[in-house]
Amino acid sequence: MIRGNGIRSGTGTAGDPWVISDWEIKADSATYGQGLRIEGVQGYVDVRDVAIDSTAPAGPYHAIAVVDSPNVSLQGVTVDSRGSGALYVYRSSVRMDHLDLTGDTEFGCIAIGDSAVNASHVTLRGSCDSNQMIGIRGGSLESFTANLTKTTDTFVLTLAEGAFFRMNGIGSTFWEAEPHGSGPCYGCTGFRIELGTGSSLQLVNVTLEGWKDQIRVTHGEDSTFRAQQLRGKAVRDGVLVECNPCTGSSTLLEDVIFRDLDVAVGVSGGNAIIRDALFERNDLAIMVSDLEVEPQETSMRVEESTFIDNDVAIRAEKGTAVLVSGSWLGGDSVKGPVTIENPASGPLRPEDVTTQDSPSLPFAVMCLALAALVVKRRGKSPGAH
């Protein structure tokens, strides 16, 4: 870390970090499009007000690389990268604020691995396939906006064992560069998430537009997933959650809206709560299924939610548990306001149902007296949601 390498000031301490600032950098194939690389630096580094214009041959290259450096801050950084990615972080701890990243690569505009990340006010745009945040050790992503074309997912996000990560104020739009279903799965998933053992992910105020599926989550043991204020429009499915093994894992969806989807919410394994949700004009609002792994328990509680004009409101396979309370079930449902069935064995019989008093599962199955529930809630109109 010397002045000849772009350092403006500083000694590398927490109170006097090395400062790299006010540079306009042009990177080309001679450096594989890399304009800034920080590697193996144990001191404190602040990168401020730097613009990088990068062109490179197609490949797994990035305009900014931070490797094995635990104290790096990126502020007011702009990257316009053609042929390569924008940001690569590996085995580091990075703070990012006000980043504007544009890339054009099939290898990922953002590639972050085995790192802790705290980021706010980040904009990502371009043709950015295979964006990845893998093995995240913790942190947060606040005020993030993505406008993407020709990409599979906004991110593949995996959390390391025991990690906590929060995402707040997230907007991601897929602009259809190629028709859905042609070639690779472009625009496949808003967020593809894998939770490590004991990890926790919280999403707040998320808007996803134009993706085939909004969110796909795979739980690890004792992991938790929370999504609040989820909005937007998907093409096919909403939130799909699966865990194996499911011991101690849980999902909460609160203040969410699902419209015009094939399957709005699908849960396989674990415990789930849906609260204050609107399901409207979906082919199947809620699907609860059990994995073919023993021991396996799947349960769901639906509270204070509204179902309107869904072909099927709830489908629960045999061996799962569903409790619906305080919800309004109405509209022109083709198969009735609620359908609970086991496709392999036909509709559930009364003797197949676990009652609310049973201690064998954490939630109860609501299968009997559905008409009474509808009558009880008929006084609550959809407009009251």
Short mmCIF file of C-alpha atoms in Angstrom, two decimals:
data_model
loop_
_atom_site.label_atom_id
_atom_site.label_comp_id
_atom_site.label_asym_id
_atom_site.label_seq_id
_atom_site.Cartn_x
_atom_site.Cartn_y
_atom_site.Cartn_z
CA MET A 1 0.00 0.00 0.00
CA ILE A 2 2.10 2.87 -1.36
CA ARG A 3 1.39 6.24 -2.92
CA GLY A 4 2.39 4.94 -6.34
CA ASN A 5 -0.48 2.44 -6.21
CA GLY A 6 -3.17 5.06 -5.91
CA ILE A 7 -3.08 5.78 -2.16
CA ARG A 8 -3.87 9.43 -1.48
CA SER A 9 -3.34 9.39 2.28
CA GLY A 10 -3.48 7.33 5.45
CA THR A 11 -1.47 4.85 7.49
CA GLY A 12 -3.88 1.89 7.39
CA THR A 13 -5.22 2.17 10.94
CA ALA A 14 -8.92 2.27 11.87
CA GLY A 15 -8.64 6.00 12.63
CA ASP A 16 -6.43 6.78 9.62
CA PRO A 17 -7.23 4.33 6.84
CA TRP A 18 -5.45 4.20 3.54
CA VAL A 19 -7.54 6.30 1.16
CA ILE A 20 -7.93 5.60 -2.55
CA SER A 21 -10.07 8.44 -3.90
CA ASP A 22 -10.98 10.61 -6.86
CA TRP A 23 -9.67 8.36 -9.59
CA GLU A 24 -11.01 7.66 -13.06
CA ILE A 25 -9.61 4.32 -14.13
CA LYS A 26 -9.72 2.75 -17.58
CA ALA A 27 -9.09 -0.98 -17.55
CA ASP A 28 -8.68 -3.17 -20.62
CA SER A 29 -7.60 -6.65 -21.66
CA ALA A 30 -4.05 -6.03 -20.39
CA THR A 31 -5.39 -6.34 -16.83
CA TYR A 32 -8.36 -8.54 -17.82
CA GLY A 33 -10.62 -5.58 -17.19
CA GLN A 34 -9.52 -5.22 -13.57
CA GLY A 35 -9.20 -1.57 -12.51
CA LEU A 36 -8.75 -2.02 -8.76
CA ARG A 37 -7.48 -5.02 -6.78
CA ILE A 38 -7.01 -5.15 -3.01
CA GLU A 39 -5.50 -8.43 -1.86
CA GLY A 40 -4.02 -9.60 1.43
CA VAL A 41 -4.32 -6.22 3.13
CA GLN A 42 -4.94 -6.51 6.86
CA GLY A 43 -5.10 -2.75 7.48
CA TYR A 44 -8.04 -0.44 6.82
CA VAL A 45 -8.73 0.73 3.27
CA ASP A 46 -11.30 3.33 2.12
CA VAL A 47 -12.09 3.56 -1.60
CA ARG A 48 -14.00 6.77 -2.30
CA ASP A 49 -15.38 8.43 -5.42
CA VAL A 50 -13.70 6.14 -7.93
CA ALA A 51 -15.03 5.47 -11.44
CA ILE A 52 -13.89 2.44 -13.42
CA ASP A 53 -14.50 1.98 -17.14
CA SER A 54 -13.64 -1.62 -17.94
CA THR A 55 -13.44 -3.63 -21.14
CA ALA A 56 -12.15 -7.18 -21.13
CA PRO A 57 -12.37 -10.44 -23.04
CA ALA A 58 -15.30 -12.59 -21.98
CA GLY A 59 -14.40 -14.53 -18.85
CA PRO A 60 -14.69 -14.68 -15.07
CA TYR A 61 -13.09 -11.27 -14.52
CA HIS A 62 -14.26 -8.27 -12.50
CA ALA A 63 -13.46 -4.56 -12.52
CA ILE A 64 -12.99 -4.53 -8.70
CA ALA A 65 -11.53 -7.40 -6.68
CA VAL A 66 -11.19 -7.58 -2.89
CA VAL A 67 -9.43 -10.73 -1.66
CA ASP A 68 -8.30 -11.76 1.85
CA SER A 69 -8.79 -8.23 3.16
CA PRO A 70 -10.93 -7.81 6.29
CA ASN A 71 -11.31 -4.01 6.50
CA VAL A 72 -12.34 -2.54 3.15
CA SER A 73 -14.87 0.23 2.51
CA LEU A 74 -16.22 1.15 -0.93
CA GLN A 75 -18.07 4.48 -1.12
CA GLY A 76 -19.35 6.37 -4.14
CA VAL A 77 -17.88 3.86 -6.60
CA THR A 78 -19.12 3.58 -10.20
CA VAL A 79 -18.31 0.68 -12.49
CA ASP A 80 -19.20 0.31 -16.16
CA SER A 81 -17.90 -3.07 -17.22
CA ARG A 82 -18.25 -4.63 -20.67
CA GLY A 83 -17.28 -8.24 -21.17
CA SER A 84 -16.57 -8.80 -17.49
CA GLY A 85 -18.21 -8.46 -14.09
CA ALA A 86 -18.25 -5.48 -11.78
CA LEU A 87 -17.35 -6.68 -8.26
CA TYR A 88 -15.54 -9.72 -6.83
CA VAL A 89 -15.14 -10.23 -3.05
CA TYR A 90 -13.58 -13.32 -1.49
CA ARG A 91 -12.67 -14.12 2.13
CA SER A 92 -13.03 -10.51 3.11
CA SER A 93 -15.19 -8.08 5.08
CA VAL A 94 -16.50 -5.20 3.00
CA ARG A 95 -18.68 -2.16 3.64
CA MET A 96 -20.31 -0.66 0.56
CA ASP A 97 -22.29 2.55 0.23
CA HIS A 98 -23.63 4.24 -2.91
CA LEU A 99 -22.32 1.86 -5.55
CA ASP A 100 -23.49 1.99 -9.16
CA LEU A 101 -22.53 -1.23 -10.93
CA THR A 102 -23.13 -2.06 -14.59
CA GLY A 103 -21.91 -5.28 -16.17
CA ASP A 104 -22.23 -7.42 -19.25
CA THR A 105 -21.11 -10.98 -18.60
CA GLU A 106 -22.37 -14.53 -18.27
CA PHE A 107 -20.03 -15.05 -15.31
CA GLY A 108 -21.82 -12.73 -12.85
CA CYS A 109 -21.64 -8.97 -12.38
CA ILE A 110 -21.35 -9.59 -8.64
CA ALA A 111 -19.48 -12.56 -7.17
CA ILE A 112 -19.09 -12.61 -3.38
CA GLY A 113 -17.84 -15.65 -1.48
CA ASP A 114 -17.00 -16.55 2.13
CA SER A 115 -17.30 -12.93 3.24
CA ALA A 116 -19.18 -10.56 5.51
CA VAL A 117 -21.02 -7.80 3.66
CA ASN A 118 -22.72 -4.61 4.82
CA ALA A 119 -24.05 -2.69 1.84
CA SER A 120 -26.49 0.16 1.27
CA HIS A 121 -27.69 2.15 -1.74
CA VAL A 122 -26.43 -0.25 -4.37
CA THR A 123 -27.65 -0.23 -7.97
CA LEU A 124 -27.00 -3.19 -10.28
CA ARG A 125 -27.88 -3.18 -13.95
CA GLY A 126 -27.07 -4.88 -17.19
CA SER A 127 -26.87 -8.37 -18.62
CA CYS A 128 -25.54 -10.07 -15.50
CA ASP A 129 -25.96 -13.83 -15.51
CA SER A 130 -24.96 -15.96 -12.50
CA ASN A 131 -24.77 -13.29 -9.80
CA GLN A 132 -23.68 -14.99 -6.58
CA MET A 133 -23.37 -14.28 -2.88
CA ILE A 134 -22.08 -17.60 -1.56
CA GLY A 135 -21.16 -18.47 2.02
CA ILE A 136 -22.13 -15.07 3.40
CA ARG A 137 -21.00 -14.87 7.02
CA GLY A 138 -23.36 -12.05 8.01
CA GLY A 139 -24.28 -8.42 7.47
CA SER A 140 -26.99 -6.59 5.57
CA LEU A 141 -28.09 -5.28 2.20
CA GLU A 142 -30.15 -2.07 2.34
CA SER A 143 -31.71 -0.01 -0.46
CA PHE A 144 -30.70 -2.29 -3.30
CA THR A 145 -32.07 -1.91 -6.84
CA ALA A 146 -31.47 -4.31 -9.72
CA ASN A 147 -32.57 -3.83 -13.33
CA LEU A 148 -31.39 -6.89 -15.20
CA THR A 149 -31.61 -8.59 -18.58
CA LYS A 150 -30.49 -12.03 -19.73
CA THR A 151 -29.85 -13.32 -16.24
CA THR A 152 -31.04 -16.40 -14.36
CA ASP A 153 -31.53 -14.90 -10.88
CA THR A 154 -30.97 -11.61 -9.11
CA PHE A 155 -28.72 -13.59 -6.77
CA VAL A 156 -27.95 -17.08 -5.73
CA LEU A 157 -27.60 -16.32 -2.00
CA THR A 158 -26.28 -18.85 0.49
CA LEU A 159 -25.70 -18.18 4.19
CA ALA A 160 -22.90 -19.78 6.15
CA GLU A 161 -23.62 -21.80 9.27
CA GLY A 162 -25.03 -19.60 12.03
CA ALA A 163 -25.03 -16.44 9.91
CA PHE A 164 -27.65 -13.68 10.13
CA PHE A 165 -28.34 -11.54 7.06
CA ARG A 166 -30.95 -8.81 6.58
CA MET A 167 -32.19 -7.37 3.29
CA ASN A 168 -34.34 -4.25 3.45
CA GLY A 169 -35.72 -2.02 0.69
CA ILE A 170 -35.00 -4.40 -2.20
CA GLY A 171 -36.26 -3.93 -5.74
CA SER A 172 -35.40 -6.28 -8.60
CA THR A 173 -36.82 -6.15 -12.12
CA PHE A 174 -36.14 -8.58 -14.94
CA TRP A 175 -36.46 -7.02 -18.38
CA GLU A 176 -37.16 -9.80 -20.81
CA ALA A 177 -34.22 -9.99 -23.20
CA GLU A 178 -35.40 -13.36 -24.49
CA PRO A 179 -38.81 -15.02 -24.15
CA HIS A 180 -39.34 -17.04 -20.99
CA GLY A 181 -38.73 -20.71 -21.62
CA SER A 182 -36.30 -20.34 -24.51
CA GLY A 183 -32.73 -21.49 -24.03
CA PRO A 184 -31.36 -21.08 -20.49
CA CYS A 185 -33.76 -20.15 -17.73
CA TYR A 186 -33.37 -16.41 -18.07
CA GLY A 187 -35.44 -14.53 -15.54
CA CYS A 188 -35.97 -17.74 -13.63
CA THR A 189 -35.97 -16.61 -9.99
CA GLY A 190 -35.91 -13.29 -8.18
CA PHE A 191 -33.88 -14.76 -5.31
CA ARG A 192 -32.59 -18.32 -5.00
CA ILE A 193 -31.69 -18.82 -1.35
CA GLU A 194 -29.94 -21.58 0.60
CA LEU A 195 -29.79 -21.32 4.38
CA GLY A 196 -26.96 -23.00 6.27
CA THR A 197 -27.48 -24.77 9.59
CA GLY A 198 -28.64 -22.31 12.24
CA SER A 199 -28.64 -19.36 9.85
CA SER A 200 -31.32 -16.69 9.57
CA LEU A 201 -32.44 -14.50 6.66
CA GLN A 202 -34.83 -11.56 6.95
CA LEU A 203 -36.34 -9.81 3.93
CA VAL A 204 -38.27 -6.58 4.45
CA ASN A 205 -39.96 -4.39 1.83
CA VAL A 206 -39.11 -6.45 -1.26
CA THR A 207 -40.53 -5.85 -4.74
CA LEU A 208 -39.83 -8.40 -7.49
CA GLU A 209 -41.11 -7.81 -11.02
CA GLY A 210 -40.96 -9.96 -14.15
CA TRP A 211 -39.32 -13.08 -12.76
CA LYS A 212 -40.79 -16.53 -13.38
CA ASP A 213 -40.63 -17.32 -9.66
CA GLN A 214 -40.30 -14.73 -6.93
CA ILE A 215 -38.29 -16.59 -4.27
CA ARG A 216 -37.03 -20.16 -3.80
CA VAL A 217 -35.71 -21.10 -0.37
CA THR A 218 -33.92 -24.23 0.79
CA HIS A 219 -33.69 -24.55 4.57
CA GLY A 220 -30.89 -26.12 6.57
CA GLU A 221 -31.46 -27.45 10.07
CA ASP A 222 -32.58 -24.88 12.66
CA SER A 223 -32.65 -22.12 10.05
CA THR A 224 -35.24 -19.36 9.76
CA PHE A 225 -36.58 -17.39 6.81
CA ARG A 226 -38.70 -14.24 7.26
CA ALA A 227 -40.26 -12.18 4.46
CA GLN A 228 -42.35 -9.09 5.21
CA GLN A 229 -43.96 -6.64 2.80
CA LEU A 230 -43.35 -8.75 -0.29
CA ARG A 231 -44.82 -7.19 -3.44
CA GLY A 232 -44.51 -7.43 -7.18
CA LYS A 233 -45.52 -9.60 -10.08
CA ALA A 234 -44.10 -13.01 -10.95
CA VAL A 235 -44.91 -14.98 -14.09
CA ARG A 236 -45.32 -18.45 -12.61
CA ASP A 237 -44.87 -19.08 -8.85
CA GLY A 238 -44.50 -16.98 -5.73
CA VAL A 239 -42.55 -18.21 -2.70
CA LEU A 240 -41.45 -21.85 -2.71
CA VAL A 241 -39.83 -23.23 0.46
CA GLU A 242 -38.22 -26.62 0.95
CA CYS A 243 -36.09 -28.07 3.71
CA ASN A 244 -34.40 -31.40 4.24
CA PRO A 245 -33.67 -32.08 7.01
CA CYS A 246 -36.21 -29.76 8.57
CA THR A 247 -35.45 -30.02 12.28
CA GLY A 248 -36.24 -26.67 13.87
CA SER A 249 -36.55 -24.77 10.59
CA SER A 250 -39.29 -22.16 10.17
CA THR A 251 -40.75 -19.72 7.66
CA LEU A 252 -42.78 -16.54 8.21
CA LEU A 253 -44.52 -14.63 5.41
CA GLU A 254 -46.22 -11.47 6.68
CA ASP A 255 -48.01 -8.62 4.89
CA VAL A 256 -47.59 -10.21 1.46
CA ILE A 257 -49.63 -10.08 -1.76
CA PHE A 258 -49.88 -12.87 -4.35
CA ARG A 259 -51.90 -12.47 -7.54
CA ASP A 260 -52.30 -14.40 -10.81
CA LEU A 261 -49.78 -17.14 -10.03
CA ASP A 262 -49.70 -20.86 -10.71
CA VAL A 263 -48.71 -21.57 -7.09
CA ALA A 264 -48.56 -18.60 -4.73
CA VAL A 265 -46.89 -20.32 -1.77
CA GLY A 266 -45.51 -23.84 -1.68
CA VAL A 267 -44.03 -25.32 1.49
CA SER A 268 -42.36 -28.73 1.76
CA GLY A 269 -41.14 -29.60 5.24
CA GLY A 270 -40.75 -27.48 8.35
CA ASN A 271 -43.09 -25.06 10.09
CA ALA A 272 -44.58 -22.05 8.33
CA ILE A 273 -46.75 -19.08 9.30
CA ILE A 274 -48.57 -16.89 6.79
CA ARG A 275 -50.06 -13.77 8.33
CA ASP A 276 -51.93 -10.80 6.85
CA ALA A 277 -51.71 -12.06 3.27
CA LEU A 278 -53.84 -11.48 0.17
CA PHE A 279 -54.26 -14.36 -2.30
CA GLU A 280 -56.20 -13.40 -5.44
CA ARG A 281 -56.85 -15.17 -8.76
CA ASN A 282 -54.17 -17.83 -8.23
CA ASP A 283 -54.50 -21.35 -9.64
CA LEU A 284 -53.37 -22.66 -6.25
CA ALA A 285 -52.92 -20.24 -3.36
CA ILE A 286 -51.16 -22.51 -0.83
CA MET A 287 -49.61 -25.93 -1.35
CA VAL A 288 -48.41 -27.84 1.72
CA SER A 289 -46.54 -31.06 1.00
CA ASP A 290 -44.34 -33.48 2.87
CA LEU A 291 -40.99 -34.75 1.69
CA GLU A 292 -40.43 -38.46 1.36
CA VAL A 293 -37.89 -38.47 4.18
CA GLU A 294 -38.46 -39.73 7.71
CA PRO A 295 -38.86 -38.35 10.24
CA GLN A 296 -40.59 -35.47 8.49
CA GLU A 297 -43.20 -33.02 9.71
CA THR A 298 -44.74 -30.18 7.78
CA SER A 299 -47.17 -27.72 9.32
CA MET A 300 -48.64 -24.35 8.42
CA ARG A 301 -50.70 -21.71 10.18
CA VAL A 302 -52.63 -19.15 8.13
CA GLU A 303 -53.82 -16.08 10.05
CA GLU A 304 -55.85 -12.97 9.19
CA SER A 305 -55.51 -13.54 5.45
CA THR A 306 -57.85 -13.02 2.50
CA PHE A 307 -58.50 -15.49 -0.34
CA ILE A 308 -60.39 -14.24 -3.43
CA ASP A 309 -61.18 -16.11 -6.66
CA ASN A 310 -58.47 -18.74 -6.38
CA ASP A 311 -59.11 -22.00 -8.22
CA VAL A 312 -57.92 -23.81 -5.08
CA ALA A 313 -57.20 -21.92 -1.89
CA ILE A 314 -55.32 -24.57 0.11
CA ARG A 315 -54.09 -28.02 -0.81
CA ALA A 316 -52.48 -30.06 1.95
CA GLU A 317 -51.07 -33.51 1.42
CA LYS A 318 -51.72 -36.33 3.85
CA GLY A 319 -49.33 -36.17 6.79
CA THR A 320 -49.16 -32.37 6.85
CA ALA A 321 -50.92 -30.01 9.23
CA VAL A 322 -52.77 -26.77 8.44
CA LEU A 323 -54.62 -24.38 10.72
CA VAL A 324 -56.62 -21.51 9.22
CA SER A 325 -57.88 -18.87 11.64
CA GLY A 326 -59.30 -15.38 11.34
CA SER A 327 -59.21 -15.46 7.54
CA TRP A 328 -61.77 -14.51 4.89
CA LEU A 329 -62.37 -17.29 2.37
CA GLY A 330 -64.54 -16.19 -0.53
CA GLY A 331 -64.93 -15.38 -4.16
CA ASP A 332 -65.69 -17.61 -7.10
CA SER A 333 -63.49 -20.59 -6.23
CA VAL A 334 -63.83 -23.31 -8.83
CA LYS A 335 -63.29 -26.12 -6.33
CA GLY A 336 -64.75 -24.42 -3.30
CA PRO A 337 -63.18 -21.97 -0.88
CA VAL A 338 -60.77 -24.58 0.51
CA THR A 339 -59.62 -27.90 -0.88
CA ILE A 340 -57.51 -30.17 1.32
CA GLU A 341 -56.62 -33.39 -0.42
CA ASN A 342 -54.04 -36.10 -0.79
CA PRO A 343 -53.48 -36.59 -4.53
CA ALA A 344 -52.13 -40.11 -3.98
CA SER A 345 -55.00 -41.38 -1.85
CA GLY A 346 -57.90 -39.07 -2.55
CA PRO A 347 -59.41 -36.51 -0.17
CA LEU A 348 -58.49 -36.70 3.49
CA ARG A 349 -60.93 -38.59 5.67
CA PRO A 350 -61.87 -37.45 9.19
CA GLU A 351 -59.75 -40.25 10.66
CA ASP A 352 -56.71 -38.94 8.73
CA VAL A 353 -56.94 -35.49 10.31
CA THR A 354 -54.77 -34.38 13.22
CA THR A 355 -57.00 -32.27 15.42
CA GLN A 356 -56.05 -29.00 17.06
CA ASP A 357 -55.66 -30.70 20.43
CA SER A 358 -53.11 -33.21 19.20
CA PRO A 359 -49.57 -32.62 20.54
CA SER A 360 -47.93 -34.59 17.73
CA LEU A 361 -47.47 -31.53 15.48
CA PRO A 362 -46.87 -27.88 16.37
CA PHE A 363 -49.88 -26.70 14.37
CA ALA A 364 -53.28 -28.29 13.77
CA VAL A 365 -55.10 -29.43 10.66
CA MET A 366 -58.23 -27.52 9.77
CA CYS A 367 -60.19 -29.85 7.54
CA LEU A 368 -63.61 -30.22 9.17
CA ALA A 369 -66.39 -27.65 9.50
CA LEU A 370 -64.99 -25.42 6.73
CA ALA A 371 -68.46 -24.17 5.95
CA ALA A 372 -68.79 -22.91 9.51
CA LEU A 373 -65.53 -21.01 9.14
CA VAL A 374 -66.73 -19.35 5.96
CA VAL A 375 -70.01 -18.38 7.60
CA LYS A 376 -68.20 -17.01 10.62
CA ARG A 377 -65.99 -14.79 8.49
CA ARG A 378 -68.57 -13.81 5.88
CA GLY A 379 -69.09 -10.48 7.59
CA LYS A 380 -65.51 -9.47 6.81
CA SER A 381 -65.27 -8.07 3.29
CA PRO A 382 -62.21 -8.30 1.05
CA GLY A 383 -61.98 -4.54 1.08
CA ALA A 384 -61.23 -4.61 4.79
CA HIS A 385 -57.79 -6.14 4.16
#
